[in-house]
XYZ file of C-alpha atoms in Angstrom:
697
model
C -36.974 23.051 -6.290
C -34.510 23.821 -8.740
C -31.185 25.397 -8.746
C -29.977 25.836 -12.475
C -31.314 28.947 -14.104
C -30.315 30.085 -17.945
C -29.552 33.621 -18.447
C -30.064 34.774 -22.079
C -32.930 36.202 -24.690
C -34.229 33.135 -25.605
C -36.353 33.071 -22.507
C -34.765 30.043 -20.246
C -33.885 32.620 -18.306
C -36.038 32.850 -14.922
C -36.759 36.263 -14.136
C -35.580 37.689 -10.591
C -38.399 37.340 -8.252
C -40.396 40.634 -7.349
C -39.662 41.718 -3.998
C -36.640 39.221 -3.387
C -35.452 40.500 0.080
C -32.045 42.189 0.139
C -29.180 39.864 1.292
C -27.754 40.925 4.712
C -27.662 39.992 8.234
C -31.721 40.199 8.785
C -32.005 37.759 5.452
C -34.479 34.474 5.912
C -33.157 31.362 5.843
C -35.440 31.079 2.784
C -34.099 33.911 0.945
C -30.493 32.418 1.228
C -31.863 28.548 -0.438
C -29.788 27.473 -3.611
C -32.735 27.839 -5.687
C -33.457 31.770 -4.958
C -29.725 32.823 -4.656
C -29.172 31.151 -7.783
C -32.061 32.720 -9.481
C -31.366 36.046 -8.092
C -27.719 35.642 -9.759
C -29.017 34.417 -12.598
C -31.115 37.457 -13.636
C -28.128 39.806 -12.425
C -26.094 38.146 -14.876
C -28.580 38.148 -17.721
C -28.572 41.887 -17.467
C -24.935 42.136 -17.306
C -23.781 40.199 -20.038
C -26.754 41.686 -21.897
C -25.313 45.360 -21.404
C -21.494 43.543 -22.691
C -23.374 42.858 -25.891
C -23.544 39.038 -25.107
C -27.275 38.417 -24.541
C -27.175 35.321 -26.722
C -24.899 33.738 -23.718
C -26.799 31.350 -21.756
C -25.547 30.714 -18.697
C -26.485 27.781 -16.047
C -26.170 28.862 -12.270
C -25.660 26.375 -9.596
C -25.162 26.078 -6.164
C -21.699 24.033 -5.473
C -21.521 21.810 -2.222
C -25.166 21.288 -1.463
C -24.942 17.089 -2.343
C -22.516 14.801 -2.298
C -20.958 14.694 -5.916
C -19.681 11.014 -5.341
C -23.326 9.559 -4.665
C -25.017 7.246 -7.176
C -26.968 9.752 -9.526
C -25.743 12.573 -8.469
C -24.945 13.508 -12.039
C -28.630 14.010 -12.514
C -28.451 17.256 -10.255
C -25.844 18.563 -12.393
C -23.241 17.966 -9.822
C -23.985 20.851 -7.843
C -27.381 19.991 -5.783
C -30.029 21.050 -7.815
C -33.334 19.054 -8.665
C -33.103 15.523 -10.859
C -33.121 16.449 -14.162
C -31.052 19.829 -13.980
C -27.686 18.592 -15.181
C -29.079 15.724 -17.466
C -29.972 18.015 -20.548
C -28.381 20.851 -22.072
C -25.998 22.254 -19.314
C -23.123 21.865 -21.962
C -25.237 24.563 -24.215
C -24.351 27.047 -21.745
C -21.608 28.377 -19.772
C -21.565 26.684 -16.039
C -21.527 28.945 -13.244
C -21.084 27.331 -9.922
C -21.580 29.174 -6.767
C -19.929 28.328 -3.119
C -18.877 30.504 -0.124
C -17.428 33.726 -1.583
C -16.542 32.038 -4.725
C -17.916 31.711 -7.893
C -16.264 29.116 -10.358
C -16.705 29.714 -14.228
C -16.350 26.596 -16.526
C -15.690 24.447 -18.219
C -16.867 26.187 -21.090
C -19.047 24.232 -23.640
C -17.195 21.599 -25.526
C -14.742 20.936 -23.369
C -13.344 17.437 -22.333
C -14.833 17.637 -18.894
C -18.277 18.393 -17.671
C -19.517 20.645 -14.767
C -20.287 17.177 -13.039
C -16.725 16.262 -13.158
C -15.612 19.656 -11.689
C -17.933 18.886 -8.842
C -16.373 15.549 -8.090
C -12.491 17.321 -8.599
C -13.840 20.339 -6.276
C -15.200 17.604 -3.414
C -11.705 15.663 -3.441
C -9.614 18.709 -2.280
C -12.282 19.744 0.218
C -11.818 19.716 3.997
C -12.525 16.990 5.783
C -15.487 18.236 8.112
C -17.138 19.224 4.699
C -16.576 16.064 3.152
C -17.919 14.407 5.948
C -21.215 16.309 5.979
C -21.886 15.689 2.033
C -20.616 11.856 1.892
C -21.830 10.782 5.061
C -24.538 12.966 6.347
C -27.480 14.852 5.125
C -25.614 17.393 2.987
C -25.065 21.086 3.311
C -27.649 24.069 3.512
C -27.645 27.901 3.466
C -28.641 29.557 6.722
C -29.099 33.003 5.400
C -28.709 35.028 2.225
C -25.457 35.426 0.758
C -24.078 38.598 0.927
C -21.575 38.281 -2.166
C -24.394 38.063 -4.639
C -24.696 41.703 -6.068
C -25.084 43.413 -9.433
C -21.624 44.657 -8.747
C -20.159 41.005 -8.869
C -22.360 40.105 -11.492
C -20.758 42.567 -13.339
C -17.303 41.249 -12.560
C -18.610 37.934 -13.292
C -20.196 38.579 -16.752
C -17.008 40.417 -17.690
C -14.930 37.192 -16.825
C -17.381 34.752 -18.998
C -17.462 37.352 -22.045
C -13.503 37.344 -22.161
C -13.246 33.896 -21.506
C -15.598 32.733 -24.117
C -13.775 35.124 -26.612
C -10.553 33.823 -25.782
C -11.632 29.964 -25.965
C -10.543 29.165 -29.551
C -7.208 30.461 -28.535
C -4.145 28.285 -27.233
C -3.414 28.547 -23.652
C 0.010 30.912 -22.963
C 1.029 28.902 -20.062
C 0.391 25.329 -19.701
C 0.889 25.844 -15.551
C -1.585 28.644 -15.675
C -2.844 28.127 -12.048
C -1.897 32.081 -11.202
C -3.036 33.662 -14.622
C -4.774 36.971 -13.546
C -7.688 37.221 -16.275
C -9.631 35.254 -18.755
C -6.537 34.543 -21.041
C -5.873 30.736 -22.487
C -8.638 28.139 -23.938
C -10.983 25.894 -22.117
C -12.572 24.313 -25.194
C -9.615 23.619 -27.294
C -10.148 19.451 -27.171
C -6.361 19.405 -25.196
C -6.042 17.213 -22.310
C -6.590 19.990 -19.823
C -9.956 22.298 -19.763
C -9.560 26.107 -18.322
C -11.771 27.238 -15.357
C -11.721 30.127 -13.524
C -12.144 31.322 -10.031
C -13.839 34.412 -8.952
C -13.818 36.053 -5.400
C -17.076 38.002 -5.174
C -15.418 39.564 -1.676
C -12.588 41.026 -3.859
C -12.801 40.443 -7.574
C -9.583 38.652 -7.701
C -9.278 36.202 -10.469
C -7.233 32.817 -10.793
C -7.257 30.635 -13.595
C -7.158 26.885 -13.161
C -7.024 23.678 -15.009
C -9.403 20.770 -14.638
C -8.722 17.011 -15.579
C -11.641 15.011 -16.710
C -12.639 12.628 -14.344
C -12.809 8.921 -15.905
C -15.179 7.948 -13.610
C -18.022 10.747 -14.034
C -21.176 8.726 -14.773
C -22.075 11.941 -17.041
C -19.060 12.001 -19.552
C -16.548 8.999 -18.568
C -16.729 6.314 -20.828
C -15.559 3.366 -18.974
C -14.851 -0.196 -20.486
C -16.106 -3.604 -19.073
C -12.984 -5.231 -18.321
C -12.722 -8.437 -20.370
C -9.775 -11.444 -21.305
C -9.202 -9.988 -24.784
C -8.787 -6.139 -22.539
C -6.136 -7.537 -20.858
C -4.001 -8.999 -23.802
C -0.485 -7.321 -23.734
C 2.069 -7.694 -26.743
C 5.262 -6.303 -25.630
C 7.562 -4.631 -28.310
C 11.228 -3.536 -28.800
C 11.640 -0.329 -26.258
C 14.979 1.314 -26.851
C 16.124 3.297 -23.841
C 16.641 6.976 -24.423
C 20.412 6.956 -23.776
C 22.720 4.463 -23.068
C 23.011 2.482 -19.790
C 19.423 3.590 -18.852
C 16.097 1.975 -18.337
C 13.891 4.341 -19.342
C 12.188 4.926 -23.057
C 11.708 8.650 -22.265
C 13.620 11.626 -20.544
C 10.933 12.469 -17.703
C 11.227 16.386 -19.139
C 9.935 14.734 -22.279
C 6.611 14.210 -20.930
C 3.935 17.239 -21.284
C 3.437 17.181 -17.415
C 2.180 20.396 -16.199
C 1.900 19.975 -12.430
C -1.108 22.907 -11.856
C -3.823 20.510 -13.233
C -3.000 17.725 -11.068
C -2.059 19.749 -7.973
C -4.013 22.837 -6.908
C -6.758 24.173 -4.425
C -9.917 23.955 -6.754
C -10.225 20.814 -8.573
C -6.516 18.759 -8.262
C -7.097 15.010 -8.451
C -3.674 14.762 -6.719
C -4.260 17.045 -3.888
C -4.294 20.645 -3.219
C -0.375 21.646 -3.448
C 2.906 20.041 -3.478
C 5.020 21.246 -0.497
C 8.233 21.557 -0.787
C 10.705 19.829 1.906
C 13.009 23.105 2.576
C 14.507 21.538 5.630
C 15.578 18.539 3.748
C 19.574 19.304 3.847
C 20.175 16.071 1.147
C 17.684 15.991 -1.205
C 15.277 18.489 -2.658
C 12.447 16.698 -1.259
C 8.650 17.270 -2.149
C 5.418 15.585 -1.299
C 1.540 15.958 -1.788
C -1.382 14.207 -0.595
C -4.717 13.114 -1.870
C -7.497 11.958 -0.160
C -10.259 9.085 -0.879
C -13.124 7.201 0.475
C -13.104 3.822 1.682
C -16.937 3.371 3.941
C -16.708 5.255 6.630
C -13.180 6.736 6.336
C -11.135 8.895 4.283
C -7.672 7.561 3.429
C -4.854 9.908 2.707
C -2.000 8.444 0.149
C 0.929 10.603 0.246
C 3.316 10.792 -3.069
C 6.569 12.645 -3.457
C 9.703 13.208 -5.536
C 13.532 13.292 -3.633
C 16.062 14.380 -6.811
C 18.516 16.848 -6.513
C 16.556 19.427 -7.687
C 12.944 20.597 -6.901
C 11.919 20.998 -10.226
C 12.828 17.451 -10.933
C 11.380 16.277 -7.512
C 7.735 17.922 -8.653
C 7.589 15.598 -11.884
C 8.997 12.479 -10.316
C 6.138 13.099 -7.362
C 3.598 13.621 -9.813
C 3.993 10.582 -11.849
C 4.049 8.917 -8.340
C 0.827 10.478 -7.176
C -0.666 9.256 -10.623
C 0.455 5.712 -10.638
C -0.928 5.446 -6.834
C -4.318 7.196 -7.959
C -4.478 4.785 -10.706
C -3.522 1.455 -8.530
C -6.094 2.594 -5.990
C -9.645 1.396 -7.882
C -10.103 0.741 -11.421
C -11.105 4.085 -13.232
C -10.662 3.075 -16.895
C -12.681 0.163 -16.796
C -15.231 -1.579 -14.602
C -14.782 -5.316 -13.175
C -17.382 -7.591 -14.571
C -16.220 -10.871 -12.956
C -17.810 -11.806 -9.798
C -17.516 -15.437 -7.840
C -15.783 -17.675 -5.701
C -12.968 -19.306 -6.341
C -14.241 -22.542 -6.050
C -16.774 -22.001 -8.994
C -13.903 -20.098 -11.219
C -11.472 -22.870 -10.665
C -14.317 -25.588 -11.678
C -14.905 -23.642 -14.964
C -11.569 -24.112 -15.828
C -10.353 -20.510 -16.444
C -6.744 -19.598 -15.110
C -6.818 -17.313 -12.351
C -4.309 -16.218 -9.194
C -5.162 -18.105 -6.212
C -5.175 -15.835 -2.992
C -3.424 -18.310 -0.658
C -0.584 -18.235 -3.247
C -0.004 -14.654 -2.459
C -0.599 -14.989 1.292
C -3.090 -14.237 3.970
C -3.311 -13.092 7.491
C -3.140 -14.952 10.625
C -6.649 -16.475 11.938
C -5.785 -13.846 14.762
C -5.723 -10.935 13.118
C -9.449 -11.890 11.721
C -10.042 -12.393 15.342
C -9.120 -9.470 16.511
C -11.002 -7.297 13.474
C -14.258 -9.150 13.014
C -15.187 -6.406 10.175
C -12.117 -7.845 8.075
C -13.453 -11.470 7.188
C -10.966 -13.789 5.807
C -10.595 -14.832 2.451
C -12.722 -18.337 1.857
C -12.889 -20.444 -1.618
C -16.582 -20.302 -1.725
C -17.264 -16.865 -0.943
C -17.962 -14.601 -4.075
C -15.678 -11.748 -4.806
C -14.644 -9.293 -7.681
C -11.929 -10.185 -10.325
C -10.278 -8.359 -12.587
C -8.588 -9.666 -15.925
C -4.711 -9.649 -15.919
C -1.839 -11.442 -18.055
C 0.206 -13.951 -17.569
C 3.704 -13.171 -19.249
C 4.895 -16.831 -18.558
C 1.847 -18.876 -20.174
C 0.796 -15.714 -22.154
C -2.745 -16.107 -21.530
C -5.410 -13.546 -19.863
C -5.894 -14.875 -16.237
C -8.120 -13.741 -13.638
C -6.745 -11.782 -10.285
C -8.787 -11.263 -7.463
C -9.529 -7.401 -7.668
C -8.391 -6.468 -4.210
C -4.595 -7.777 -4.873
C -3.967 -5.600 -7.691
C -6.512 -2.105 -6.846
C -5.403 -2.085 -2.976
C -8.240 0.423 -2.058
C -11.280 -1.016 -3.773
C -14.327 -0.029 -1.409
C -15.934 -2.860 0.731
C -14.267 -4.158 3.633
C -15.928 -7.454 2.883
C -13.705 -8.183 0.105
C -10.389 -6.608 1.650
C -9.270 -9.539 3.109
C -5.756 -8.252 2.579
C -4.553 -4.800 2.495
C -2.365 -4.586 -0.436
C -0.354 -1.403 -0.957
C 1.541 -0.143 -4.055
C 4.273 -2.930 -4.225
C 4.805 -4.036 -7.992
C 2.904 -0.398 -9.192
C 5.271 1.111 -11.836
C 4.651 4.203 -14.751
C 6.847 4.425 -17.454
C 6.930 5.656 -20.829
C 5.913 2.549 -22.455
C 4.355 -0.886 -21.033
C 7.248 -2.574 -20.972
C 9.180 -0.066 -19.036
C 6.284 -0.032 -16.666
C 6.669 -3.764 -16.196
C 10.417 -3.891 -15.642
C 10.332 -1.505 -12.718
C 7.019 -3.153 -11.456
C 8.945 -6.329 -11.614
C 12.028 -4.892 -9.831
C 9.996 -3.213 -7.294
C 8.566 -7.433 -6.528
C 12.013 -8.800 -6.656
C 13.408 -5.856 -4.270
C 10.619 -6.457 -1.591
C 10.907 -9.993 -1.340
C 14.893 -10.129 -1.105
C 14.820 -7.298 1.479
C 11.851 -9.175 3.490
C 13.744 -12.652 3.377
C 16.721 -11.315 4.592
C 15.171 -9.183 7.322
C 13.226 -11.644 8.845
C 15.446 -14.365 8.166
C 18.940 -12.714 9.635
C 20.830 -13.245 6.524
C 24.375 -11.674 6.894
C 24.901 -9.968 3.522
C 27.876 -9.234 1.849
C 29.040 -5.506 2.315
C 29.468 -3.233 -0.659
C 32.022 -0.302 -0.888
C 29.919 2.633 -1.932
C 33.085 4.718 -2.707
C 33.874 2.526 -5.479
C 30.749 3.589 -6.903
C 31.332 5.183 -10.673
C 28.912 7.641 -9.986
C 29.634 10.993 -8.411
C 26.437 12.009 -7.147
C 26.141 8.747 -5.013
C 29.805 9.484 -3.897
C 29.099 12.888 -2.515
C 25.694 11.769 -0.862
C 27.565 9.419 1.067
C 29.960 12.276 2.152
C 27.166 14.512 2.742
C 25.236 12.099 5.369
C 28.488 11.557 6.891
C 28.813 15.497 7.437
C 25.478 14.571 9.146
C 26.018 12.331 11.526
C 25.121 9.302 9.206
C 27.358 6.461 7.832
C 25.753 4.932 4.662
C 26.037 1.275 4.346
C 25.064 -0.836 1.392
C 24.777 -4.578 1.114
C 24.157 -6.944 -1.637
C 21.080 -8.860 -1.284
C 20.304 -11.038 -4.342
C 18.572 -14.338 -2.891
C 17.073 -16.065 -5.598
C 17.290 -14.373 -8.761
C 20.766 -12.802 -11.059
C 19.138 -9.140 -10.043
C 20.989 -6.694 -8.652
C 19.177 -5.655 -4.975
C 20.733 -3.457 -2.963
C 20.094 -2.452 0.714
C 20.982 0.823 1.994
C 21.020 1.664 5.893
C 21.864 5.112 7.105
C 23.744 4.627 10.934
C 23.869 7.507 13.355
C 27.315 7.122 14.381
C 26.879 7.940 17.809
C 23.896 5.356 18.304
C 21.496 8.488 19.146
C 18.001 9.261 18.524
C 17.323 8.625 14.927
C 19.477 5.415 15.530
C 19.141 4.248 11.217
C 16.734 4.178 8.578
C 16.390 1.599 5.742
C 16.089 1.781 1.766
C 16.419 -0.297 -1.052
C 16.750 -0.571 -4.747
C 16.707 -2.926 -7.541
C 17.603 -3.025 -11.449
C 20.077 -4.933 -13.629
C 22.179 -1.558 -13.626
C 23.971 -2.211 -9.791
C 24.799 2.034 -10.126
C 21.194 2.400 -10.412
C 20.273 0.029 -7.862
C 22.614 1.303 -5.196
C 21.484 5.024 -5.913
C 17.947 3.993 -5.530
C 18.452 2.674 -1.946
C 20.776 5.773 -0.888
C 18.321 8.005 -2.118
C 15.540 6.867 0.508
C 17.955 6.939 3.445
C 19.348 10.200 2.499
C 16.221 11.979 2.528
C 14.899 10.350 5.465
C 17.903 9.805 7.970
C 18.420 13.796 8.385
C 15.038 14.271 9.514
C 14.464 11.096 11.558
C 15.873 12.572 15.021
C 13.280 15.341 14.713
C 10.444 13.002 13.718
C 11.623 10.962 17.036
C 11.477 13.876 19.110
C 7.983 14.877 18.279
C 6.632 11.891 18.627
C 8.677 10.006 21.144
C 6.381 8.575 23.393
C 4.726 7.184 20.797
C 7.675 5.475 19.171
C 9.315 4.323 22.278
C 5.904 2.745 23.261
C 6.333 0.813 19.904
C 9.557 -0.290 20.509
C 8.250 -1.783 23.611
C 5.253 -3.192 22.107
C 5.348 -4.263 18.602
C 1.633 -4.735 18.401
C 1.562 -0.942 17.883
C 3.266 -0.770 15.175
C -0.006 -0.413 12.725
C 0.755 1.981 9.648
C 3.126 2.364 6.778
C 4.833 4.824 8.523
C 5.271 3.094 11.837
C 7.647 0.656 10.457
C 10.458 2.803 9.425
C 9.720 5.665 11.932
C 10.410 3.028 15.181
C 13.617 2.429 14.464
C 15.116 5.813 15.156
C 14.679 4.483 18.954
C 17.932 3.321 19.896
C 17.112 0.346 21.414
C 16.260 -0.878 17.935
C 19.399 -0.918 16.834
C 19.854 -4.894 18.042
C 17.687 -5.794 15.738
C 19.646 -5.212 12.827
C 23.156 -6.346 14.489
C 22.863 -9.559 11.968
C 23.249 -7.099 9.179
C 25.434 -4.087 10.732
C 27.153 -5.606 13.286
C 27.079 -4.808 17.268
C 28.665 -1.341 17.898
C 32.335 -1.549 18.287
C 32.498 -5.120 16.417
C 34.879 -5.843 13.687
C 33.326 -6.061 10.054
C 33.993 -8.146 7.494
C 35.814 -6.230 4.623
C 33.320 -4.309 1.827
C 33.502 -5.249 -1.600
C 33.778 -3.195 -4.314
C 30.882 -2.617 -6.476
C 32.469 -3.837 -9.519
C 33.234 -7.131 -7.581
C 30.179 -7.695 -6.278
C 28.531 -7.678 -9.609
C 31.381 -8.336 -12.112
C 30.700 -12.373 -11.734
C 29.213 -12.526 -15.293
C 25.898 -13.374 -13.802
C 24.232 -9.842 -14.339
C 24.222 -8.679 -17.953
C 24.890 -5.200 -19.048
C 22.182 -3.098 -19.827
C 21.268 -3.818 -23.553
C 19.985 -0.637 -24.427
C 16.327 -1.682 -25.265
C 13.727 -2.570 -22.223
C 12.351 -5.067 -23.659
C 15.357 -7.157 -23.325
C 16.291 -6.440 -20.272
C 12.668 -7.003 -18.949
C 13.212 -10.568 -20.898
C 16.170 -11.352 -18.945
C 14.005 -10.685 -15.609
C 11.449 -12.718 -16.687
C 13.187 -15.550 -17.928
C 15.193 -15.631 -14.166
C 11.651 -15.478 -12.525
C 9.743 -17.903 -14.539
C 12.918 -20.731 -14.231
C 12.688 -20.529 -10.521
C 9.011 -21.623 -10.897
C 7.268 -18.226 -10.443
C 4.640 -17.058 -12.822
C 4.530 -12.964 -13.622
C 1.049 -11.824 -13.865
C 0.438 -8.111 -14.854
C -2.719 -5.937 -14.931
C -2.280 -2.845 -16.923
C -3.884 -0.079 -14.326
C -3.662 2.720 -17.351
C -5.875 5.874 -16.862
C -7.380 7.429 -19.491
C -5.480 10.837 -18.040
C -2.235 8.744 -18.232
C -2.675 7.271 -21.761
C -3.322 10.847 -23.109
C 0.015 12.093 -21.653
C 2.304 8.591 -22.951
C 2.003 6.727 -19.706
C 1.556 3.308 -18.586
C 0.773 2.074 -15.312
C 0.943 -1.771 -14.378
C 0.440 -3.633 -11.351
C 2.783 -6.910 -11.714
C 2.088 -9.605 -9.328
C 4.590 -12.747 -8.873
C 2.022 -15.340 -6.382
C 4.371 -16.979 -4.287
C 7.214 -14.251 -3.716
C 7.262 -12.895 -0.340
C 4.859 -9.815 -0.016
C 5.190 -6.766 2.105
C 2.330 -5.500 4.686
C 2.660 -2.699 7.235
C 1.397 -3.609 10.519
C 2.881 -6.346 12.772
C -0.201 -8.090 12.948
C -0.384 -8.132 9.153
C 2.953 -9.915 8.305
C 2.234 -12.392 5.459
C 5.191 -12.841 5.082
C 6.102 -14.680 8.392
C 3.674 -17.253 7.048
C 4.660 -17.603 3.341
C 6.554 -21.247 2.595
C 9.067 -19.312 0.868
C 10.123 -17.498 4.029
C 11.358 -21.203 5.256
C 12.905 -21.925 2.237
C 14.345 -19.691 0.293
C 17.886 -19.010 2.374
C 18.556 -22.497 2.210
C 17.636 -22.768 -1.239
C 20.236 -19.629 -2.042
C 23.143 -21.310 -0.378
C 23.019 -18.729 2.751
C 21.954 -22.089 5.275
C 21.692 -25.202 5.645
C 18.615 -25.841 6.728
C 15.278 -24.422 6.689
C 13.850 -21.669 8.618
C 12.295 -22.559 12.336
C 10.150 -20.172 13.615
C 12.830 -19.094 16.366
C 15.054 -18.358 13.938
C 13.018 -15.258 12.575
C 13.598 -11.695 13.120
C 11.037 -11.074 16.130
C 11.344 -7.609 15.036
C 8.792 -5.936 12.460
C 10.865 -4.929 9.150
C 11.618 -1.522 8.736
C 11.022 -0.677 4.970
C 9.943 2.907 3.965
């Protein structure tokens, strides 16, 4: 059986079978088979295109959503559910048409960057959970009857759309965000970063134009490279900041980053839409979500922006979404090294020992037998990174940098996006990735070590926007407090806490920021608490039973969002009294921002990101740590001028989510860092540690 049919005068088209039953309630299941549906529609399209003077136009008609497009070998089916060989040869010679339900999709046109299988994979990625479960874990889907939408009238409309699309394919697209363009305007085969595709509603004949991003993992048209030591080699170059006092080489508005190709309900890699949080009374927050399978479950990954305008928040959110999409698993290259730590160490190749990054307690693995503990003699996949300290390639366990790599047997820890960052240059991405690692290390050391930190007066900030946001939070019942969290390195780290004045539900929330500019570090912490605080009491009210149960049993704190949300429960305030003091107790006087960081230990921003990065690198390596960088940049990002990296500093305290997963409590640094920083006279004993989970968002 075949579901691909070509319509044209070359004889490639199969004629409409004689005696084909009419679609309707009485149609048989055989009449509704994908092969027959596509043959019938191809015959109608052949006649309609001929009537429009396009008799030479070949059209490949297939049905979408019949088989799993992510399955090995699926590209042999053209991605749409035909038989082997249907999509392997010649599909690019015609116009691909995909049918599903009441819709027909036209494109990508011949000569486009993406192929029909890219579309099938992107389309499946934004489908509903039940459909994805059927395709990816079940035996696929099948028609239960003939389609009522396969009619000559629909074929006429689709033929007109195809003819118009082909006529306009060499013209530039009139709108970069053309998801709402009606009609076939715009080019689909111009060689740009995105390819036009058209969605026709066969019931209403409404047309929408979307843009498709080629899938670098597509086994049909993708060109993945083999990971190698040579590929991992990095050369840092001067990277002038785009404005004085900044750490970015480009303004965010300078990126050619339309939202529509990345978030659309037909084929958006980052999900079907961007949601504007119009209920937020502080920042103009936006949020999006995409799903990715790992074994038997689909993992939802959220991304978003928290800027002052929705336009900027969307752009920041898409950049964050791309960063997380890149960090989930390798896309531009495939891991070429497998081996055990013992064998690879014996070979003399430099590597990151996962024991230096932290492992779970034996009790975790006993309670979760599906997650086997790390063993030095077990074979695992590795990727190549680059040691900035030693200036040499180094092997990194894949799961430590690509945190959603399939295969629970290899996932002896569940890493997060900590240390992953994007930028307009390699140097910028590494700088922000390193700042994130330093920030989380300092936050966790101070939280679990219950360190009393110097308070900073936000009213002394030179940024008007910072002072105004602090006042806005006060208007909504929250005091914004900030603390100098520098411990080991001369890099400003600021912890922010929004504390409800009356101590009621939505008690407090936390955030942090880090960077050589103390103003930017404070603004980063403020951005997080300003977005979350005003919604915290409402979220507590919606989920009060579960969150109060967590406050009484920390073993119930299992996921990322549990950590900040449980601190909306008023009784959790006692675990933060080491930092913010008990209600009604006197406070030490807060210092000005300038006095806190004006002792000369922190240099002003130099105007070149490489220079600023080098200062931070020198500080970290002087303390005895290596800084390892894995370049995660996807081909899609590279075409946009973006770089994404994962920064690892073995030995610093890693952040985990879920009370049973806290590697921080087992790290040697957790015991010694506060003493080495001069905040204690002795190392921490187990009874000195904060008994409550961290509140990091």
